CSV table of C-alpha atoms in Angstrom, one decimal:
chain,number,residue,atom,x,y,z
A,1092,MET,CA,18.6,66.8,175.8
A,1093,ALA,CA,19.0,69.3,177.8
A,1094,GLN,CA,23.0,70.7,178.0
A,1095,GLN,CA,25.7,69.4,180.5
A,1096,SER,CA,25.8,71.6,183.4
A,1097,SER,CA,30.0,73.2,183.5
A,1098,ALA,CA,30.1,72.9,187.2
A,1099,HIS,CA,30.3,69.3,188.6
A,1100,LEU,CA,31.7,67.4,192.3
A,1101,ARG,CA,34.8,67.0,192.8
A,1102,ARG,CA,36.6,63.3,192.9
A,1103,THR,CA,38.7,62.8,195.1
A,1104,LEU,CA,37.8,59.8,197.2
A,1105,GLY,CA,39.8,56.7,197.2
A,1106,LEU,CA,38.9,53.5,198.4
A,1107,THR,CA,40.0,54.2,201.6
A,1108,GLY,CA,38.7,57.9,202.4
A,1109,LEU,CA,34.8,56.3,201.0
A,1110,VAL,CA,35.4,53.5,203.8
A,1111,VAL,CA,36.8,56.3,206.7
A,1112,PHE,CA,33.6,58.7,205.0
A,1113,GLY,CA,30.7,55.8,206.0
A,1114,LEU,CA,32.0,54.6,209.6
A,1115,SER,CA,32.3,58.3,210.6
A,1116,TYR,CA,28.1,58.3,209.9
A,1117,MET,CA,27.8,55.0,211.5
A,1118,ALA,CA,30.0,56.5,213.9
A,1119,ILE,CA,31.1,54.1,216.0
A,1120,GLY,CA,29.8,55.9,219.5
A,1121,THR,CA,26.7,56.0,217.7
A,1122,VAL,CA,25.8,52.6,219.6
A,1123,PHE,CA,25.7,55.2,222.3
A,1124,THR,CA,22.7,56.9,220.8
A,1125,THR,CA,19.8,54.5,220.7
A,1126,TYR,CA,21.9,52.7,223.6
A,1127,GLY,CA,19.9,53.1,226.8
A,1128,ILE,CA,16.3,53.3,224.1
A,1129,VAL,CA,17.1,49.7,222.7
A,1130,ASN,CA,18.4,47.9,225.9
A,1131,GLN,CA,14.9,49.6,227.5
A,1132,LEU,CA,13.6,48.3,224.4
A,1133,THR,CA,14.8,45.1,224.5
A,1134,ASP,CA,15.5,44.7,228.1
A,1135,GLY,CA,19.2,44.4,227.8
A,1136,HIS,CA,19.5,42.5,224.7
A,1137,LEU,CA,20.8,45.0,222.5
A,1138,PRO,CA,23.5,43.1,220.7
A,1139,LEU,CA,20.7,40.2,219.1
A,1140,SER,CA,19.3,43.0,217.8
A,1141,TYR,CA,22.5,44.4,216.4
A,1142,VAL,CA,23.1,41.0,214.6
A,1143,ILE,CA,19.4,40.9,213.1
A,1144,ALA,CA,19.9,44.0,211.9
A,1145,LEU,CA,23.6,43.3,210.3
A,1146,VAL,CA,22.8,40.3,208.5
A,1147,THR,CA,19.1,42.3,207.0
A,1148,MET,CA,21.1,45.1,206.4
A,1149,LEU,CA,24.1,42.7,204.3
A,1150,PHE,CA,21.8,41.8,201.6
A,1151,THR,CA,21.1,45.3,201.1
A,1152,ALA,CA,24.3,46.2,201.1
A,1153,ALA,CA,24.9,44.0,198.4
A,1154,SER,CA,22.2,45.6,195.9
A,1155,TYR,CA,23.7,49.0,196.7
A,1156,ALA,CA,26.8,47.5,195.2
A,1157,ALA,CA,25.4,46.3,192.8
A,1158,MET,CA,23.3,49.8,191.5
A,1159,VAL,CA,26.0,52.0,191.8
A,1160,LYS,CA,27.8,50.1,189.3
A,1161,LYS,CA,25.3,50.8,187.0
A,1162,PHE,CA,24.7,53.9,188.0
A,1163,PRO,CA,27.8,55.8,189.7
A,1164,VAL,CA,26.1,59.0,190.6
A,1165,ALA,CA,25.0,60.4,193.3
A,1166,GLY,CA,21.6,60.2,193.8
A,1167,SER,CA,21.7,56.6,195.9
A,1168,ALA,CA,18.3,54.7,196.5
A,1169,TYR,CA,16.1,58.4,194.4
A,1170,THR,CA,18.8,57.4,190.8
A,1171,TYR,CA,19.2,53.6,191.2
A,1172,THR,CA,14.8,53.4,191.9
A,1173,GLN,CA,14.2,55.8,188.9
A,1174,GLN,CA,16.1,54.0,186.7
A,1175,ALA,CA,14.4,51.0,187.1
A,1176,TYR,CA,11.3,51.5,187.5
A,1177,GLY,CA,10.2,55.6,186.4
A,1178,GLY,CA,10.3,58.6,187.8
A,1179,VAL,CA,7.5,58.0,189.8
A,1180,ALA,CA,8.9,55.4,191.9
A,1181,GLY,CA,12.4,57.1,192.3
A,1182,PHE,CA,10.8,60.6,193.1
A,1183,MET,CA,9.1,58.7,195.6
A,1184,THR,CA,11.8,56.8,197.0
A,1185,GLY,CA,13.8,59.2,197.2
A,1186,TRP,CA,11.2,61.7,199.1
A,1187,VAL,CA,10.8,59.2,201.4
A,1188,LEU,CA,14.8,58.7,201.9
A,1189,LEU,CA,14.9,62.2,202.5
A,1190,LEU,CA,12.8,61.7,205.7
A,1191,ASP,CA,15.4,59.5,207.3
A,1192,TYR,CA,18.5,62.4,205.6
A,1193,LEU,CA,16.8,64.5,206.9
A,1194,PHE,CA,16.2,63.3,210.9
A,1195,ILE,CA,19.9,62.0,211.5
A,1196,PRO,CA,21.8,64.8,211.5
A,1197,MET,CA,19.0,66.4,213.9
A,1198,ILE,CA,19.7,63.0,215.9
A,1199,ASN,CA,23.1,64.0,216.5
A,1200,PHE,CA,22.9,67.2,217.2
A,1201,MET,CA,19.8,66.3,220.3
A,1202,ILE,CA,23.0,63.7,221.8
A,1203,LEU,CA,25.5,65.5,221.3
A,1204,GLY,CA,23.7,68.4,223.8
A,1205,PHE,CA,22.6,66.0,225.8
A,1206,TYR,CA,26.2,64.4,226.3
A,1207,VAL,CA,27.4,68.2,226.8
A,1208,GLY,CA,25.0,69.0,229.0
A,1209,THR,CA,25.6,66.4,231.7
A,1210,GLN,CA,28.7,69.0,231.7
A,1211,PHE,CA,27.3,71.8,232.1
A,1212,PRO,CA,23.7,71.2,233.3
A,1213,SER,CA,22.4,74.8,233.5
A,1214,ILE,CA,22.6,75.4,230.1
A,1215,PRO,CA,19.7,74.0,227.9
A,1216,PRO,CA,21.2,71.2,225.9
A,1217,GLN,CA,19.9,72.5,222.5
A,1218,VAL,CA,22.5,75.7,223.0
A,1219,PHE,CA,25.0,73.0,221.9
A,1220,ALA,CA,23.1,71.4,219.3
A,1221,PHE,CA,22.3,74.5,217.7
A,1222,ALA,CA,26.9,75.7,218.0
A,1223,ALA,CA,26.5,72.2,216.6
A,1224,LEU,CA,24.8,72.4,213.5
A,1225,VAL,CA,26.1,75.6,212.9
A,1226,LEU,CA,29.5,73.7,212.6
A,1227,VAL,CA,28.5,71.1,210.4
A,1228,LEU,CA,26.9,73.6,207.7
A,1229,VAL,CA,30.8,75.0,207.6
A,1230,PHE,CA,32.4,72.7,206.5
A,1231,ASN,CA,29.6,70.6,204.2
A,1232,ILE,CA,29.8,74.0,202.4
A,1233,LEU,CA,33.6,73.9,202.7
A,1234,GLY,CA,34.0,70.8,200.7
A,1235,ILE,CA,34.9,67.3,201.3
A,1236,LYS,CA,38.0,66.7,201.0
A,1237,LEU,CA,38.1,68.9,203.8
A,1238,VAL,CA,34.9,66.4,205.7
A,1239,ASN,CA,37.1,63.8,204.8
A,1240,VAL,CA,39.9,65.3,207.2
A,1241,PHE,CA,37.8,66.1,210.0
A,1242,ASN,CA,36.4,62.6,209.6
A,1243,THR,CA,39.1,60.1,209.8
A,1244,ALA,CA,40.2,62.3,213.1
A,1245,ILE,CA,36.8,61.9,214.4
A,1246,ILE,CA,37.5,58.1,213.8
A,1247,ALA,CA,40.2,57.9,215.5
A,1248,ILE,CA,38.6,59.6,218.6
A,1249,SER,CA,35.7,57.2,218.7
A,1250,LEU,CA,37.7,54.3,218.5
A,1251,ALA,CA,39.7,55.2,221.4
A,1252,THR,CA,36.7,55.7,223.1
A,1253,ALA,CA,35.3,52.7,222.4
A,1254,LEU,CA,38.0,50.7,223.6
A,1255,LEU,CA,37.8,52.4,227.3
A,1256,PHE,CA,34.2,51.4,227.6
A,1257,VAL,CA,35.2,47.8,226.4
A,1258,ILE,CA,38.4,47.8,228.8
A,1259,LEU,CA,36.2,48.7,231.9
A,1260,ALA,CA,33.0,46.8,231.1
A,1261,ALA,CA,35.9,43.4,230.4
A,1262,LYS,CA,37.2,44.2,233.7
A,1263,ALA,CA,33.4,44.3,236.0
A,1264,ALA,CA,32.5,41.8,233.7
A,1265,ILE,CA,35.0,39.6,235.3
A,1266,ASN,CA,35.0,40.6,238.1
A,1267,ASP,CA,30.9,39.9,238.6
A,1268,PRO,CA,30.2,36.5,239.8
A,1269,ASN,CA,26.2,37.3,238.4
A,1270,ALA,CA,27.6,38.2,234.9
A,1271,PRO,CA,25.0,36.6,232.3
A,1272,GLY,CA,27.3,34.0,230.1
A,1273,LEU,CA,29.0,34.9,227.2
A,1274,LEU,CA,25.8,33.8,224.7
A,1275,GLU,CA,23.1,35.1,227.2
A,1276,PRO,CA,22.7,38.5,225.3
A,1277,PHE,CA,22.2,36.9,222.2
A,1278,VAL,CA,19.5,34.4,223.4
A,1279,PRO,CA,16.3,35.8,222.8
A,1280,GLY,CA,13.8,36.5,226.6
A,1281,ALA,CA,10.6,35.3,228.0
A,1282,GLU,CA,8.9,37.6,224.8
A,1283,GLY,CA,10.7,35.8,221.9
A,1284,PHE,CA,11.8,38.0,219.1
A,1285,SER,CA,9.7,41.0,219.1
A,1286,PRO,CA,10.9,43.0,221.5
A,1287,ALA,CA,14.7,42.0,219.5
A,1288,LEU,CA,12.7,42.7,216.3
A,1289,SER,CA,11.5,45.6,217.5
A,1290,GLY,CA,15.1,46.7,218.5
A,1291,ALA,CA,17.0,45.9,215.5
A,1292,ALA,CA,14.1,48.1,213.0
A,1293,VAL,CA,15.5,51.2,215.6
A,1294,LEU,CA,19.0,50.0,214.8
A,1295,ALA,CA,18.6,50.2,210.6
A,1296,LEU,CA,19.4,54.0,211.0
A,1297,SER,CA,22.9,52.8,212.7
A,1298,PHE,CA,23.9,51.4,209.2
A,1299,LEU,CA,22.9,54.1,207.3
A,1300,GLY,CA,26.9,54.7,206.5
A,1301,PHE,CA,26.8,52.4,203.6
A,1302,ASP,CA,23.9,53.9,202.1
A,1303,ALA,CA,25.7,57.4,202.7
A,1304,VAL,CA,28.7,55.9,200.9
A,1305,SER,CA,26.5,55.7,197.5
A,1306,THR,CA,26.0,59.5,197.8
A,1307,LEU,CA,29.3,60.2,196.5
A,1308,SER,CA,29.7,58.3,193.3
A,1309,GLU,CA,30.9,62.0,192.0
A,1310,GLU,CA,33.1,62.6,194.4
A,1311,ALA,CA,35.2,59.4,194.1
A,1312,LYS,CA,37.9,58.8,191.8
A,1313,ASN,CA,37.3,55.0,190.2
A,1314,ALA,CA,33.1,55.6,191.5
A,1315,ARG,CA,33.0,51.7,189.9
A,1316,ARG,CA,35.4,49.9,191.6
A,1317,ASP,CA,35.6,51.6,194.9
A,1318,ILE,CA,32.2,52.2,196.1
A,1319,PRO,CA,30.8,48.7,195.9
A,1320,ARG,CA,34.0,47.6,197.9
A,1321,ALA,CA,33.7,50.7,200.7
A,1322,ILE,CA,29.8,50.1,200.7
A,1323,MET,CA,30.2,46.4,202.1
A,1324,LEU,CA,33.3,46.6,203.8
A,1325,THR,CA,31.3,49.9,205.7
A,1326,THR,CA,28.1,47.5,206.9
A,1327,LEU,CA,31.4,44.6,207.8
A,1328,ILE,CA,33.1,46.8,209.9
A,1329,GLY,CA,30.7,48.5,211.3
A,1330,GLY,CA,28.2,45.9,213.0
A,1331,ALA,CA,31.4,44.7,213.9
A,1332,LEU,CA,32.2,46.8,216.3
A,1333,PHE,CA,28.2,47.7,217.3
A,1334,ILE,CA,28.1,43.9,218.0
A,1335,PHE,CA,30.8,43.7,220.3
A,1336,ILE,CA,30.7,46.9,221.7
A,1337,SER,CA,27.0,45.8,222.8
A,1338,TRP,CA,27.9,42.6,223.7
A,1339,VAL,CA,30.9,43.7,225.7
A,1340,GLY,CA,28.4,46.5,227.7
A,1341,ALA,CA,25.6,43.3,228.2
A,1342,LEU,CA,28.3,41.6,230.1
A,1343,ALA,CA,29.2,44.0,232.7
A,1344,TYR,CA,25.5,46.2,232.8
A,1345,HIS,CA,22.7,43.1,233.6
A,1346,PRO,CA,18.8,44.2,231.9
A,1347,ALA,CA,17.9,45.0,235.7
A,1348,ASP,CA,20.2,47.6,235.4
A,1349,TRP,CA,18.9,49.5,233.1
A,1350,ALA,CA,15.3,50.3,235.2
A,1351,LYS,CA,17.4,52.2,237.7
A,1352,ILE,CA,19.0,54.8,235.1
A,1353,PRO,CA,17.1,58.6,235.7
A,1354,ASP,CA,14.8,59.4,232.9
A,1355,ASP,CA,17.0,61.8,231.8
A,1356,MET,CA,19.6,60.5,232.1
A,1357,ILE,CA,18.5,57.7,229.3
A,1358,ASN,CA,19.7,59.8,226.4
A,1359,ALA,CA,23.4,59.6,227.4
A,1360,ALA,CA,23.3,56.1,228.5
A,1361,GLY,CA,27.5,56.1,227.9
A,1362,VAL,CA,28.0,58.3,230.3
A,1363,ALA,CA,25.6,56.4,233.1
A,1364,LEU,CA,27.9,53.0,231.9
A,1365,VAL,CA,31.3,54.6,232.9
A,1366,SER,CA,29.4,56.1,235.9
A,1367,HIS,CA,29.3,52.7,236.8
A,1368,LEU,CA,31.8,50.9,235.7
A,1369,GLY,CA,34.4,53.7,236.7
A,1370,GLY,CA,34.6,53.5,240.3
A,1371,SER,CA,36.7,56.4,241.8
A,1372,LEU,CA,38.1,57.4,238.1
A,1373,ALA,CA,34.0,57.3,237.3
A,1374,PRO,CA,34.1,61.3,236.6
A,1375,LEU,CA,37.4,61.3,234.6
A,1376,PHE,CA,35.6,58.3,232.5
A,1377,GLU,CA,32.7,60.3,231.8
A,1378,LEU,CA,34.4,63.2,230.5
A,1379,ILE,CA,36.1,61.2,228.3
A,1380,VAL,CA,32.8,59.4,227.1
A,1381,VAL,CA,31.5,63.0,226.6
A,1382,ILE,CA,34.5,64.4,224.4
A,1383,GLY,CA,34.2,61.3,221.9
A,1384,SER,CA,30.2,61.1,221.7
A,1385,ILE,CA,30.8,65.2,220.9
A,1386,ALA,CA,33.4,64.3,218.2
A,1387,GLY,CA,31.4,61.0,216.8
A,1388,CYS,CA,27.8,63.3,216.7
A,1389,ILE,CA,30.0,65.6,215.0
A,1390,GLY,CA,31.0,63.5,212.3
A,1391,SER,CA,27.9,61.6,212.2
A,1392,GLY,CA,25.9,64.4,211.3
A,1393,LEU,CA,28.9,66.4,209.2
A,1394,ALA,CA,28.3,63.0,206.8
A,1395,GLY,CA,24.5,63.0,207.4
A,1396,GLN,CA,24.5,66.3,206.4
A,1397,VAL,CA,26.8,66.3,203.5
A,1398,SER,CA,24.9,63.2,202.1
A,1399,VAL,CA,21.4,64.6,201.9
A,1400,ALA,CA,22.2,67.5,200.6
A,1401,ARG,CA,23.5,65.3,197.7
A,1402,ILE,CA,20.6,63.6,197.1
A,1403,LEU,CA,18.4,66.8,197.3
A,1404,TYR,CA,21.3,67.9,194.7
A,1405,SER,CA,20.2,65.5,192.2
A,1406,MET,CA,16.8,66.1,192.8
A,1407,GLY,CA,17.2,69.8,192.0
A,1408,ARG,CA,19.4,68.9,189.1
A,1409,ASP,CA,17.0,66.8,187.9
A,1410,GLY,CA,14.4,69.3,188.4
A,1411,THR,CA,11.6,66.7,191.2
A,1412,LEU,CA,12.6,69.8,193.2
A,1413,PRO,CA,13.1,72.9,193.0
A,1414,LYS,CA,16.2,73.8,190.4
A,1415,PRO,CA,18.3,76.7,193.2
A,1416,LEU,CA,18.7,73.0,195.4
A,1417,GLY,CA,21.0,71.7,191.9
A,1418,ARG,CA,23.3,74.7,192.0
A,1419,LEU,CA,26.7,74.3,193.2
A,1420,SER,CA,29.0,76.7,194.6
A,1421,LYS,CA,31.3,77.8,192.2
A,1422,ARG,CA,33.9,78.6,194.6
A,1423,PHE,CA,33.6,75.4,196.2
A,1424,GLY,CA,32.2,73.1,194.2
A,1425,THR,CA,29.0,72.2,196.8
A,1426,PRO,CA,25.5,71.4,196.8
A,1427,VAL,CA,25.1,74.7,199.2
A,1428,VAL,CA,21.6,76.0,198.7
A,1429,ALA,CA,21.0,71.6,199.4
A,1430,ALA,CA,23.3,72.0,202.4
A,1431,VAL,CA,21.6,75.5,204.2
A,1432,THR,CA,18.0,73.3,203.4
A,1433,VAL,CA,19.3,70.4,205.4
A,1434,SER,CA,20.8,73.0,208.1
A,1435,VAL,CA,16.9,75.1,208.2
A,1436,PHE,CA,15.3,71.6,209.1
A,1437,ALA,CA,17.8,70.3,211.6
A,1438,LEU,CA,16.9,73.1,213.4
A,1439,ALA,CA,13.9,70.9,214.6
A,1440,CYS,CA,16.5,69.5,216.8
A,1441,LEU,CA,15.4,71.9,218.7
A,1442,PHE,CA,12.1,71.4,220.2
A,1443,LEU,CA,11.9,67.3,219.7
A,1444,THR,CA,12.4,64.9,222.0
A,1445,LEU,CA,15.2,62.1,221.2
A,1446,ASP,CA,13.0,58.8,221.1
A,1447,GLN,CA,10.7,60.7,218.4
A,1448,ALA,CA,13.2,61.5,215.9
A,1449,ALA,CA,14.6,58.3,216.4
A,1450,PHE,CA,11.2,56.5,216.0
A,1451,MET,CA,10.9,58.6,212.0
A,1452,ILE,CA,14.5,57.4,210.7
A,1453,SER,CA,13.9,54.2,210.6
A,1454,PHE,CA,10.5,54.5,207.7
A,1455,GLY,CA,12.1,56.0,205.3
A,1456,ALA,CA,15.7,53.9,205.3
A,1457,LEU,CA,13.8,50.5,205.5
A,1458,ALA,CA,11.2,52.2,202.0
A,1459,ALA,CA,14.5,52.8,200.8
A,1460,PHE,CA,16.1,49.0,200.3
A,1461,THR,CA,13.5,47.7,200.1
A,1462,MET,CA,13.3,49.7,196.5
A,1463,VAL,CA,16.6,49.2,196.4
A,1464,ASN,CA,16.6,45.5,196.6
A,1465,LEU,CA,13.8,45.6,194.2
A,1466,SER,CA,15.6,47.6,191.7
A,1467,VAL,CA,18.5,45.0,191.4
A,1468,ILE,CA,16.0,42.8,190.5
A,1469,ARG,CA,14.7,44.6,187.3
A,1470,VAL,CA,17.5,46.2,185.8
A,1471,TYR,CA,19.9,42.6,186.5
A,1472,LEU,CA,17.4,40.1,185.8
A,1473,PHE,CA,14.6,42.1,183.3
A,1474,PRO,CA,16.1,45.0,181.7
A,1475,ARG,CA,14.5,47.5,179.5
A,1476,GLY,CA,14.2,45.8,176.0
A,1477,GLY,CA,14.7,42.8,177.7
A,1478,ALA,CA,17.2,40.5,178.8
A,1479,GLY,CA,19.4,37.5,177.3
A,1480,THR,CA,20.6,34.7,178.7
A,1481,ARG,CA,20.9,34.9,182.5
A,1482,SER,CA,23.9,32.2,184.3
A,1483,ALA,CA,22.7,30.3,187.4
A,1484,LYS,CA,25.2,32.6,189.3
A,1485,ASP,CA,23.2,35.4,187.9
A,1486,TRP,CA,19.9,34.2,189.3
A,1487,ILE,CA,21.4,33.8,192.6
A,1488,LEU,CA,23.3,37.1,192.9
A,1489,TYR,CA,20.7,39.4,191.1
A,1490,GLY,CA,17.3,37.4,191.9
A,1491,VAL,CA,17.9,35.5,195.6
A,1492,VAL,CA,19.9,37.6,197.1
A,1493,PRO,CA,17.6,41.2,196.1
A,1494,ALA,CA,14.9,38.9,197.7
A,1495,ILE,CA,15.8,38.1,201.1
A,1496,GLY,CA,16.7,41.9,201.7
A,1497,VAL,CA,13.0,42.3,200.7
A,1498,ALA,CA,11.6,40.1,202.8
A,1499,LEU,CA,14.2,41.3,205.3
A,1500,SER,CA,13.7,44.9,205.5
A,1501,ILE,CA,10.0,44.3,205.0
A,1502,TRP,CA,9.8,41.8,208.3
A,1503,LEU,CA,11.6,45.2,209.9
A,1504,TRP,CA,9.8,47.6,209.3
A,1505,THR,CA,6.9,45.7,210.6
A,1506,SER,CA,8.2,45.9,214.1
A,1507,LEU,CA,8.4,49.9,213.4
A,1508,HIS,CA,6.2,52.0,216.2
A,1509,PRO,CA,2.7,53.4,215.2
A,1510,THR,CA,4.1,57.1,215.3
A,1511,THR,CA,6.6,56.3,213.0
A,1512,TRP,CA,3.8,55.0,210.5
A,1513,VAL,CA,1.8,57.7,211.1
A,1514,VAL,CA,4.4,60.4,210.2
A,1515,GLY,CA,5.9,58.2,207.4
A,1516,GLY,CA,2.7,57.9,206.1
A,1517,ILE,CA,1.9,61.8,206.3
A,1518,TRP,CA,4.9,62.8,204.5
A,1519,ALA,CA,4.6,60.1,201.6
A,1520,LEU,CA,1.3,62.1,201.0
A,1521,ILE,CA,3.0,65.4,200.8
A,1522,GLY,CA,6.0,63.9,198.4
A,1523,PHE,CA,2.9,62.3,196.0
A,1524,ALA,CA,1.3,65.7,196.4
A,1525,ILE,CA,4.1,67.9,195.0
A,1526,LEU,CA,5.1,65.6,192.4
A,1527,ALA,CA,1.4,65.5,190.9
A,1528,ALA,CA,1.6,69.5,190.9
A,1529,LYS,CA,4.9,69.2,189.7
A,1530,THR,CA,3.3,67.1,186.8
A,1531,GLY,CA,0.1,69.0,186.2
A,1532,PHE,CA,-1.0,65.6,188.3
A,1533,PHE,CA,1.2,63.4,185.5
A,1534,ARG,CA,0.1,64.8,182.6
A,1535,ARG,CA,3.7,65.7,181.8
A,1536,PRO,CA,6.6,62.9,182.2
A,1537,VAL,CA,8.9,62.6,185.6
A,1538,PRO,CA,12.0,63.9,185.0
A,1539,ARG,CA,14.5,61.8,184.9
A,1540,MET,CA,18.3,61.9,184.7
A,1541,SER,CA,20.3,61.5,181.3
A,1542,PHE,CA,23.6,59.1,182.0
A,1543,GLU,CA,24.7,60.2,178.9
A,1544,GLU,CA,25.3,64.0,180.1
A,1545,GLU,CA,25.7,63.4,183.4
A,1546,THR,CA,29.8,63.2,184.9
A,1547,PRO,CA,31.2,63.3,181.2
A,1548,SER,CA,34.2,62.6,183.1
A,1549,THR,CA,34.3,59.4,183.8
A,1550,GLU,CA,33.9,56.6,180.5
A,1551,ALA,CA,32.7,54.5,182.6
A,1552,ILE,CA,29.5,57.0,182.2
A,1553,ASP,CA,29.9,57.4,179.3
A,1554,ALA,CA,30.1,53.6,177.7
A,1555,TYR,CA,27.3,52.6,179.6
A,1556,ALA,CA,25.0,55.4,177.8
A,1557,ASP,CA,25.9,54.6,174.6
A,1558,GLU,CA,24.3,50.6,175.7
A,1559,HIS,CA,21.4,51.9,177.5
A,1560,PRO,CA,20.0,54.5,175.7
A,1561,LEU,CA,17.4,56.4,178.0
A,1562,ASP,CA,14.2,57.0,175.7
A,1563,GLU,CA,12.7,59.8,174.5
A,1564,ASN,CA,11.4,61.9,177.2
A,1565,ALA,CA,14.2,61.6,179.5
A,1566,THR,CA,15.7,65.0,180.7
A,1567,ARG,CA,17.8,66.4,182.7
C-alpha cells in the first residue's frame, strides 16, 4: 500500500454549512438560467418539468445519501462506482461526470455575462464572464471556509430577488382576468408529456447541488451523519423553491408571451419577466434582478468549481488522472492544480452558446445518477464476499428505491437532445482511450482508493476499512 499523504482537506463544515453550499450550487436564481429555454421547449409548462425532475432526483438523492455513509470521501459518484464495480467503471463514471461539472461553472459565467450585458450593451458579455471566472478561481484557492461565508451572502441575495419576482408575478396574476388556472401549469399540453420530459432532462442540471454536497465529504465535521441529511434537505428545499417560483411565474406570464421575447433576451429571461411585470418601476426591478442573478451565478459557479476540483483531486490522488491534480496547496489546503485546470477549461464560455452548454450538462449527470443507484444495489445487497440476511426493509431501501432511480434516470436520458449524445459519446470515448493508455490496454489494474488510508483522522473510515478490506491490488 502507498503511504499516507501528509496533506488533507480541512474538516470545517457542519450540517447548515453543507446545506448552504448545496443550495448555493443549485442557485435559487438558477430557475431563471434555463427559464426561457425550457419554457419555450415545454410551451410554458416549466413547473411540470420541475416536478418530474424533483421526483426523479429524490430517488437518486437517497442513493447518494446511502453511498456516502459507506464511503465518506471527496470523489462522489466516481468513488461510489469504483468501490462497487471496480476501477474501470469508476473511472468512466467519474470521467463522464466531469463533463457536467466542467460545463456548470461555464454556464454560470455565460449567464452572468448576459445579465450584466443588459445594463452595459456596448460591452461584450464575454468580458464580464471572464472577470467572474477569475474571481471564482481566487475564492476556490483560498479555501472552503471562505467559500461558505460567501455562499451564505449569495443565498440571501438570491432569495430576496426570488421574493421580489414572486410578489410581482402574484400581483400580475391576481389582476389578470385571463390568467391560467392554478393547476394549469402542471397539466401537460396538447403534445402530452414529451415536452415536459425533455424539459426535465435539461433541468436535471439544476439539482446537481445534492451531488455537489457529496464531494465535500472530507471537509464535513461528521460526514456519515451530516452529508446524507444535507443531500436530502438540499434536494427538497431547492426543488420546492424551483417549483414555487416557476409556478407563480407561469400564472403571470402566459405561454404565448414567450414567443414575443426577442432571441437576444431569451438567455436573460429574468430581466424580460420583470420588464413585463414591473410597470413604471420596471427599470429598477430589472436592476435588482440583474444584481441577484450576478450573485446567484457567481455562487453557483464557485460551488461548481469547488466540486469539480475535488473530483479531479480524487482522481489525481488515486492515479487515474495525472498525479499533480491530487496535490493540495500547503498554505491553503485546497486542490490548487485541479482548480486552475477547471478554470482553464471554463474559458470555453467565451465562445460557446448557452444552449450548447446547457444541453451538454445533463448527459454526464444522468449517467452518474444511474451508476450511483446501481452502486447502492451492489454494495448493500450484493457486496464482495457475500451478503448476510437482508430484511424486507433492506430490499426496499437498497433494492426497490435505487431501481426506480435507475429507471427514471434512463427515462430522462432518452429525452436528451441528439447533440448531447454525440458530444457525450465522444467524451466517453476519449476517457476510455485515456484509461486504456494508463493501464497498458488493461494489462495493469486500474488504481483504486484504499479506505484504510483515506482521511485517517476519521474513526468511522478506519472502522470501515477494518470490516471491509480491499483486495491485494488496491492502491492509491
